[in-house]
PDB file of C-alpha atoms in Angstrom:
ATOM      1  CA  MET A 168      13.601  39.355 -63.768  1.00 40.00           C
ATOM      2  CA  LYS A 169      16.497  36.982 -62.970  1.00 38.00           C
ATOM      3  CA  ASN A 170      18.647  39.953 -61.903  1.00 37.00           C
ATOM      4  CA  LEU A 171      15.886  41.235 -59.604  1.00 31.00           C
ATOM      5  CA  SER A 172      15.496  37.765 -57.986  1.00 37.00           C
ATOM      6  CA  ALA A 173      19.251  37.640 -57.416  1.00 35.00           C
ATOM      7  CA  LEU A 174      19.159  41.161 -55.904  1.00 29.00           C
ATOM      8  CA  LEU A 175      16.347  40.248 -53.511  1.00 31.00           C
ATOM      9  CA  LEU A 176      18.057  37.117 -52.466  1.00 35.00           C
ATOM     10  CA  ALA A 177      21.262  38.951 -51.816  1.00 33.00           C
ATOM     11  CA  LEU A 178      19.457  41.473 -49.650  1.00 29.00           C
ATOM     12  CA  PHE A 179      17.883  38.645 -47.776  1.00 33.00           C
ATOM     13  CA  VAL A 180      21.052  36.800 -47.182  1.00 35.00           C
ATOM     14  CA  LEU A 181      22.628  39.838 -45.463  1.00 30.00           C
ATOM     15  CA  GLY A 182      20.661  39.159 -42.326  1.00 34.00           C
ATOM     16  CA  PHE A 183      19.182  35.760 -42.299  1.00 48.00           C
ATOM     17  CA  VAL A 184      20.676  34.217 -39.157  1.00 53.00           C
ATOM     18  CA  SER A 185      21.992  36.091 -36.110  1.00 50.00           C
ATOM     19  CA  CYS A 186      22.864  36.011 -32.433  1.00 53.00           C
ATOM     20  CA  ALA A 187      20.055  38.535 -31.535  1.00 45.00           C
ATOM     21  CA  LYS A 188      17.400  37.952 -28.931  1.00 38.00           C
ATOM     22  CA  GLU A 189      14.054  36.746 -30.162  1.00 36.00           C
ATOM     23  CA  ASP A 190      12.046  39.750 -29.079  1.00 35.00           C
ATOM     24  CA  ASN A 191      13.728  42.802 -30.569  1.00 33.00           C
ATOM     25  CA  PRO A 192      11.260  45.515 -31.624  1.00 33.00           C
ATOM     26  CA  SER A 193      14.017  48.063 -32.304  1.00 33.00           C
ATOM     27  CA  GLY A 194      15.610  45.903 -34.929  1.00 34.00           C
ATOM     28  CA  THR A 195      19.089  46.229 -33.303  1.00 31.00           C
ATOM     29  CA  THR A 196      21.254  43.289 -32.433  1.00 32.00           C
ATOM     30  CA  THR A 197      21.216  42.446 -28.762  1.00 33.00           C
ATOM     31  CA  PRO A 198      23.705  40.013 -27.450  1.00 36.00           C
ATOM     32  CA  VAL A 199      22.283  37.004 -25.629  1.00 36.00           C
ATOM     33  CA  THR A 200      23.574  35.488 -22.477  1.00 37.00           C
ATOM     34  CA  PRO A 201      25.443  32.217 -23.063  1.00 37.00           C
ATOM     35  CA  GLY A 202      23.508  29.260 -21.813  1.00 39.00           C
ATOM     36  CA  THR A 203      20.068  30.830 -22.379  1.00 42.00           C
ATOM     37  CA  SER A 204      17.406  29.120 -24.555  1.00 54.00           C
ATOM     38  CA  GLU A 205      17.397  31.916 -26.975  1.00 69.00           C
ATOM     39  CA  GLU A 206      20.973  31.405 -28.294  1.00 85.00           C
ATOM     40  CA  PRO A 207      21.967  29.608 -31.421  1.00 89.00           C
ATOM     41  CA  TYR A 208      24.516  26.748 -30.966  1.00 91.00           C
ATOM     42  CA  PHE A 209      25.696  23.483 -32.330  1.00 92.00           C
ATOM     43  CA  GLU A 210      27.492  20.528 -30.820  1.00 94.00           C
ATOM     44  CA  TYR A 211      29.209  17.419 -31.861  1.00 96.00           C
ATOM     45  CA  LYS A 212      30.995  14.366 -30.551  1.00 96.00           C
ATOM     46  CA  ILE A 213      33.083  11.750 -32.431  1.00 96.00           C
ATOM     47  CA  ASN A 214      32.250   8.243 -31.429  1.00 96.00           C
ATOM     48  CA  SER A 215      31.859   8.207 -27.587  1.00 93.00           C
ATOM     49  CA  SER A 216      34.032  11.257 -26.872  1.00 93.00           C
ATOM     50  CA  THR A 217      32.757  14.172 -24.772  1.00 94.00           C
ATOM     51  CA  ALA A 218      30.397  16.498 -26.702  1.00 94.00           C
ATOM     52  CA  VAL A 219      31.908  19.799 -27.819  1.00 94.00           C
ATOM     53  CA  HIS A 220      29.416  22.651 -27.467  1.00 92.00           C
ATOM     54  CA  VAL A 221      29.819  25.772 -29.518  1.00 90.00           C
ATOM     55  CA  ASP A 222      27.621  28.674 -28.362  1.00 87.00           C
ATOM     56  CA  CYS A 223      26.402  31.786 -30.160  1.00 79.00           C
ATOM     57  CA  SER A 224      29.353  33.956 -29.222  1.00 77.00           C
ATOM     58  CA  ALA A 225      31.785  31.557 -30.881  1.00 75.00           C
ATOM     59  CA  ILE A 226      29.878  30.950 -34.154  1.00 80.00           C
ATOM     60  CA  LYS A 227      30.575  32.790 -37.383  1.00 75.00           C
ATOM     61  CA  PHE A 228      27.719  32.735 -39.885  1.00 72.00           C
ATOM     62  CA  GLU A 229      28.167  32.927 -43.611  1.00 68.00           C
ATOM     63  CA  ALA A 230      25.670  32.423 -46.365  1.00 62.00           C
ATOM     64  CA  THR A 231      25.325  31.848 -50.118  1.00 56.00           C
ATOM     65  CA  SER A 232      22.435  31.050 -52.441  1.00 53.00           C
ATOM     66  CA  GLY A 233      21.743  27.433 -53.348  1.00 48.00           C
ATOM     67  CA  GLY A 234      19.254  28.558 -55.919  1.00 49.00           C
ATOM     68  CA  SER A 235      16.352  30.940 -56.179  1.00 51.00           C
ATOM     69  CA  SER A 236      14.528  29.641 -53.122  1.00 80.00           C
ATOM     70  CA  VAL A 237      17.088  27.921 -50.962  1.00 83.00           C
ATOM     71  CA  VAL A 238      19.773  29.571 -48.749  1.00 83.00           C
ATOM     72  CA  LEU A 239      22.810  27.674 -47.406  1.00 81.00           C
ATOM     73  CA  VAL A 240      24.105  28.805 -43.978  1.00 80.00           C
ATOM     74  CA  VAL A 241      27.616  27.861 -42.863  1.00 82.00           C
ATOM     75  CA  ALA A 242      28.114  28.067 -39.103  1.00 86.00           C
ATOM     76  CA  SER A 243      31.868  27.745 -38.148  1.00 87.00           C
ATOM     77  CA  SER A 244      33.892  28.097 -34.931  1.00 90.00           C
ATOM     78  CA  ALA A 245      37.442  29.494 -34.890  1.00 89.00           C
ATOM     79  CA  SER A 246      38.208  27.930 -31.516  1.00 90.00           C
ATOM     80  CA  THR A 247      37.040  24.381 -32.301  1.00 92.00           C
ATOM     81  CA  LYS A 248      37.631  24.580 -36.084  1.00 92.00           C
ATOM     82  CA  SER A 249      34.301  22.847 -36.662  1.00 92.00           C
ATOM     83  CA  THR A 250      31.955  23.620 -39.484  1.00 90.00           C
ATOM     84  CA  PHE A 251      28.223  22.962 -40.093  1.00 88.00           C
ATOM     85  CA  THR A 252      26.250  23.622 -43.208  1.00 87.00           C
ATOM     86  CA  PHE A 253      22.455  23.864 -43.159  1.00 86.00           C
ATOM     87  CA  ALA A 254      20.235  24.621 -46.119  1.00 86.00           C
ATOM     88  CA  PHE A 255      16.721  26.017 -45.709  1.00 88.00           C
ATOM     89  CA  TYR A 256      13.984  27.646 -47.604  1.00 87.00           C
ATOM     90  CA  GLY A 257      14.408  31.420 -47.954  1.00 85.00           C
ATOM     91  CA  ALA A 258      10.621  32.216 -47.925  1.00 87.00           C
ATOM     92  CA  SER A 259       8.352  31.917 -44.838  1.00 89.00           C
ATOM     93  CA  ALA A 260       5.568  30.320 -47.020  1.00 90.00           C
ATOM     94  CA  ALA A 261       7.884  27.393 -47.827  1.00 91.00           C
ATOM     95  CA  LEU A 262       9.261  27.109 -44.239  1.00 92.00           C
ATOM     96  CA  ASP A 263       5.698  26.940 -42.942  1.00 93.00           C
ATOM     97  CA  THR A 264       5.289  23.692 -44.784  1.00 94.00           C
ATOM     98  CA  VAL A 265       8.310  22.046 -43.280  1.00 94.00           C
ATOM     99  CA  LYS A 266       7.476  19.158 -40.854  1.00 95.00           C
ATOM    100  CA  THR A 267       9.491  17.800 -37.999  1.00 96.00           C
ATOM    101  CA  GLY A 268      11.119  14.448 -38.351  1.00 96.00           C
ATOM    102  CA  THR A 269      13.820  13.068 -40.661  1.00 95.00           C
ATOM    103  CA  HIS A 270      15.409  15.357 -43.220  1.00 94.00           C
ATOM    104  CA  PRO A 271      18.481  15.004 -45.516  1.00 91.00           C
ATOM    105  CA  LEU A 272      21.993  14.337 -44.122  1.00 90.00           C
ATOM    106  CA  LEU A 273      24.703  14.868 -46.730  1.00 87.00           C
ATOM    107  CA  GLU A 274      28.343  14.441 -47.552  1.00 88.00           C
ATOM    108  CA  TYR A 275      30.184  17.529 -46.571  1.00 88.00           C
ATOM    109  CA  SER A 276      31.149  19.936 -49.334  1.00 78.00           C
ATOM    110  CA  SER A 277      33.010  23.206 -49.163  1.00 68.00           C
ATOM    111  CA  PHE A 278      31.214  26.469 -48.556  1.00 55.00           C
ATOM    112  CA  THR A 279      32.807  28.096 -51.571  1.00 54.00           C
ATOM    113  CA  SER A 280      31.404  25.572 -53.985  1.00 53.00           C
ATOM    114  CA  PRO A 281      28.435  23.693 -52.470  1.00 55.00           C
ATOM    115  CA  THR A 282      27.535  20.696 -54.579  1.00 57.00           C
ATOM    116  CA  THR A 283      23.856  20.619 -53.579  1.00 62.00           C
ATOM    117  CA  ALA A 284      21.091  22.801 -52.112  1.00 70.00           C
ATOM    118  CA  ILE A 285      18.540  20.257 -50.860  1.00 84.00           C
ATOM    119  CA  PRO A 286      16.245  22.114 -48.469  1.00 87.00           C
ATOM    120  CA  MET A 287      16.689  21.449 -44.657  1.00 90.00           C
ATOM    121  CA  HIS A 288      19.900  19.421 -45.211  1.00 89.00           C
ATOM    122  CA  LEU A 289      22.785  19.165 -42.684  1.00 90.00           C
ATOM    123  CA  SER A 290      26.433  18.337 -43.200  1.00 91.00           C
ATOM    124  CA  VAL A 291      29.438  18.697 -40.908  1.00 93.00           C
ATOM    125  CA  LYS A 292      33.208  18.928 -40.779  1.00 93.00           C
ATOM    126  CA  VAL A 293      34.720  18.387 -37.303  1.00 94.00           C
ATOM    127  CA  PRO A 294      38.197  17.790 -35.913  1.00 94.00           C
ATOM    128  CA  GLN A 295      38.916  14.875 -33.625  1.00 92.00           C
ATOM    129  CA  THR A 296      41.161  17.080 -31.537  1.00 92.00           C
ATOM    130  CA  THR A 297      39.277  20.272 -30.591  1.00 90.00           C
ATOM    131  CA  GLY A 298      40.951  23.144 -32.439  1.00 91.00           C
ATOM    132  CA  GLY A 299      43.047  20.714 -34.539  1.00 92.00           C
ATOM    133  CA  THR A 300      43.092  19.803 -38.201  1.00 91.00           C
ATOM    134  CA  ASP A 301      42.447  16.107 -37.923  1.00 92.00           C
ATOM    135  CA  TYR A 302      39.042  16.416 -39.533  1.00 94.00           C
ATOM    136  CA  PHE A 303      36.243  14.040 -39.993  1.00 94.00           C
ATOM    137  CA  TYR A 304      33.912  14.833 -42.842  1.00 93.00           C
ATOM    138  CA  SER A 305      30.207  13.654 -42.955  1.00 92.00           C
ATOM    139  CA  LEU A 306      29.290  11.106 -45.491  1.00 89.00           C
ATOM    140  CA  ALA A 307      25.864  10.400 -46.988  1.00 82.00           C
ATOM    141  CA  PRO A 308      23.909   8.086 -44.683  1.00 81.00           C
ATOM    142  CA  SER A 309      24.910   4.481 -44.912  1.00 77.00           C
ATOM    143  CA  GLU A 310      22.936   3.008 -41.949  1.00 82.00           C
ATOM    144  CA  ALA A 311      19.372   3.317 -40.614  1.00 84.00           C
ATOM    145  CA  THR A 312      20.834   4.903 -37.418  1.00 85.00           C
ATOM    146  CA  HIS A 313      22.503   7.715 -39.442  1.00 91.00           C
ATOM    147  CA  LYS A 314      19.834  10.404 -39.478  1.00 93.00           C
ATOM    148  CA  HIS A 315      19.178  14.209 -39.355  1.00 94.00           C
ATOM    149  CA  THR A 316      16.073  14.891 -37.359  1.00 96.00           C
ATOM    150  CA  ILE A 317      14.402  18.224 -36.983  1.00 96.00           C
ATOM    151  CA  LYS A 318      12.896  18.209 -33.476  1.00 97.00           C
ATOM    152  CA  SER A 319      11.087  21.553 -33.565  1.00 96.00           C
ATOM    153  CA  ILE A 320      10.377  24.548 -35.814  1.00 95.00           C
ATOM    154  CA  THR A 321       9.095  27.527 -33.962  1.00 93.00           C
ATOM    155  CA  LYS A 322       7.621  30.592 -35.804  1.00 92.00           C
ATOM    156  CA  ALA A 323       8.317  33.814 -33.836  1.00 90.00           C
ATOM    157  CA  GLY A 324       8.085  37.483 -34.478  1.00 89.00           C
ATOM    158  CA  VAL A 325       9.437  39.770 -37.188  1.00 90.00           C
ATOM    159  CA  GLU A 326      12.908  41.280 -37.311  1.00 87.00           C
ATOM    160  CA  ASN A 327      13.980  43.804 -39.931  1.00 85.00           C
ATOM    161  CA  GLY A 328      11.026  42.830 -42.095  1.00 86.00           C
ATOM    162  CA  LYS A 329      11.852  39.182 -42.015  1.00 87.00           C
ATOM    163  CA  ARG A 330       9.953  36.344 -40.188  1.00 89.00           C
ATOM    164  CA  ILE A 331      11.930  34.676 -37.377  1.00 89.00           C
ATOM    165  CA  TYR A 332      12.085  30.831 -37.136  1.00 91.00           C
ATOM    166  CA  TRP A 333      13.928  28.857 -34.508  1.00 92.00           C
ATOM    167  CA  VAL A 334      14.948  25.400 -35.712  1.00 93.00           C
ATOM    168  CA  GLU A 335      16.307  22.718 -33.408  1.00 95.00           C
ATOM    169  CA  GLY A 336      17.471  19.274 -34.413  1.00 96.00           C
ATOM    170  CA  GLU A 337      19.820  16.369 -33.821  1.00 97.00           C
ATOM    171  CA  TYR A 338      21.909  14.186 -36.054  1.00 96.00           C
ATOM    172  CA  SER A 339      24.097  11.090 -36.199  1.00 95.00           C
ATOM    173  CA  CYS A 340      26.273  10.369 -39.289  1.00 93.00           C
ATOM    174  CA  LYS A 341      29.240   8.413 -40.504  1.00 93.00           C
ATOM    175  CA  GLY A 342      32.383  10.528 -40.938  1.00 93.00           C
ATOM    176  CA  GLN A 343      35.541   9.814 -42.812  1.00 92.00           C
ATOM    177  CA  GLN A 344      38.910  11.309 -41.735  1.00 92.00           C
ATOM    178  CA  LEU A 345      40.823  12.837 -44.693  1.00 84.00           C
ATOM    179  CA  PRO A 346      43.522  12.169 -45.602  1.00 83.00           C
ATOM    180  CA  GLY A 347      43.118   8.502 -44.605  1.00 82.00           C
ATOM    181  CA  THR A 348      40.475   5.946 -44.353  1.00 87.00           C
ATOM    182  CA  ASN A 349      39.528   6.111 -40.634  1.00 92.00           C
ATOM    183  CA  THR A 350      35.806   6.326 -40.064  1.00 94.00           C
ATOM    184  CA  ALA A 351      33.745   7.303 -36.990  1.00 95.00           C
ATOM    185  CA  THR A 352      30.239   8.236 -35.878  1.00 95.00           C
ATOM    186  CA  ILE A 353      29.671  12.015 -35.592  1.00 96.00           C
ATOM    187  CA  SER A 354      26.540  12.978 -33.607  1.00 96.00           C
ATOM    188  CA  GLY A 355      25.099  16.063 -31.875  1.00 96.00           C
ATOM    189  CA  LYS A 356      22.362  18.702 -31.844  1.00 96.00           C
ATOM    190  CA  TYR A 357      21.879  22.324 -32.926  1.00 94.00           C
ATOM    191  CA  ARG A 358      19.663  25.360 -32.611  1.00 93.00           C
ATOM    192  CA  PHE A 359      19.629  27.918 -35.391  1.00 89.00           C
ATOM    193  CA  LYS A 360      17.777  31.187 -35.760  1.00 87.00           C
ATOM    194  CA  LEU A 361      16.618  31.777 -39.345  1.00 87.00           C
ATOM    195  CA  LEU A 362      15.113  34.870 -40.830  1.00 85.00           C
ATOM    196  CA  ALA A 363      12.918  34.358 -43.885  1.00 86.00           C
ATOM    197  CA  MET A 364      11.232  36.682 -46.406  1.00 85.00           C
ATOM    198  CA  GLN A 365       7.507  36.983 -45.700  1.00 82.00           C
TER     199      GLN A 365
END
């Protein structure tokens, strides 16, 4: 039974987030036009710097299991060298119960060995210089203003047998530059397309 669960989860993970248009009856991947409302993206800024926007065409998505019911997505950008992790429920019945509002904001951990799989959590790793390696890593919230807020969860159609969800949110967190002790506020917003088992 455990092996069957692992197999089902592995099959699910192969197509859970994508850059396809929302309405796609043929099941094929259709590129979206940058700047449209149907495209996944994330953005960030460090302190009061100008926000860096990473659209669908520049995002690489990877995934791993955080357990039997939670999937961890890693959205990274080669050009900006920024990385976001987002954990969500892998079944539509569980996603249907998720409310908008405040959700977990965590200390960043590497994709290869995630230390936690709390559903609907967000963590980030972003460079101070776009495309550089002077990274700030998100820390667990330390102030009331440091929050991860899901603004909307929109249930859409079905793609390749999976239920489509669009999740949009915003965040503000404390980041620490490693190596070193410099800290900064990292903030921004995102829009992800999730595909969940029905």
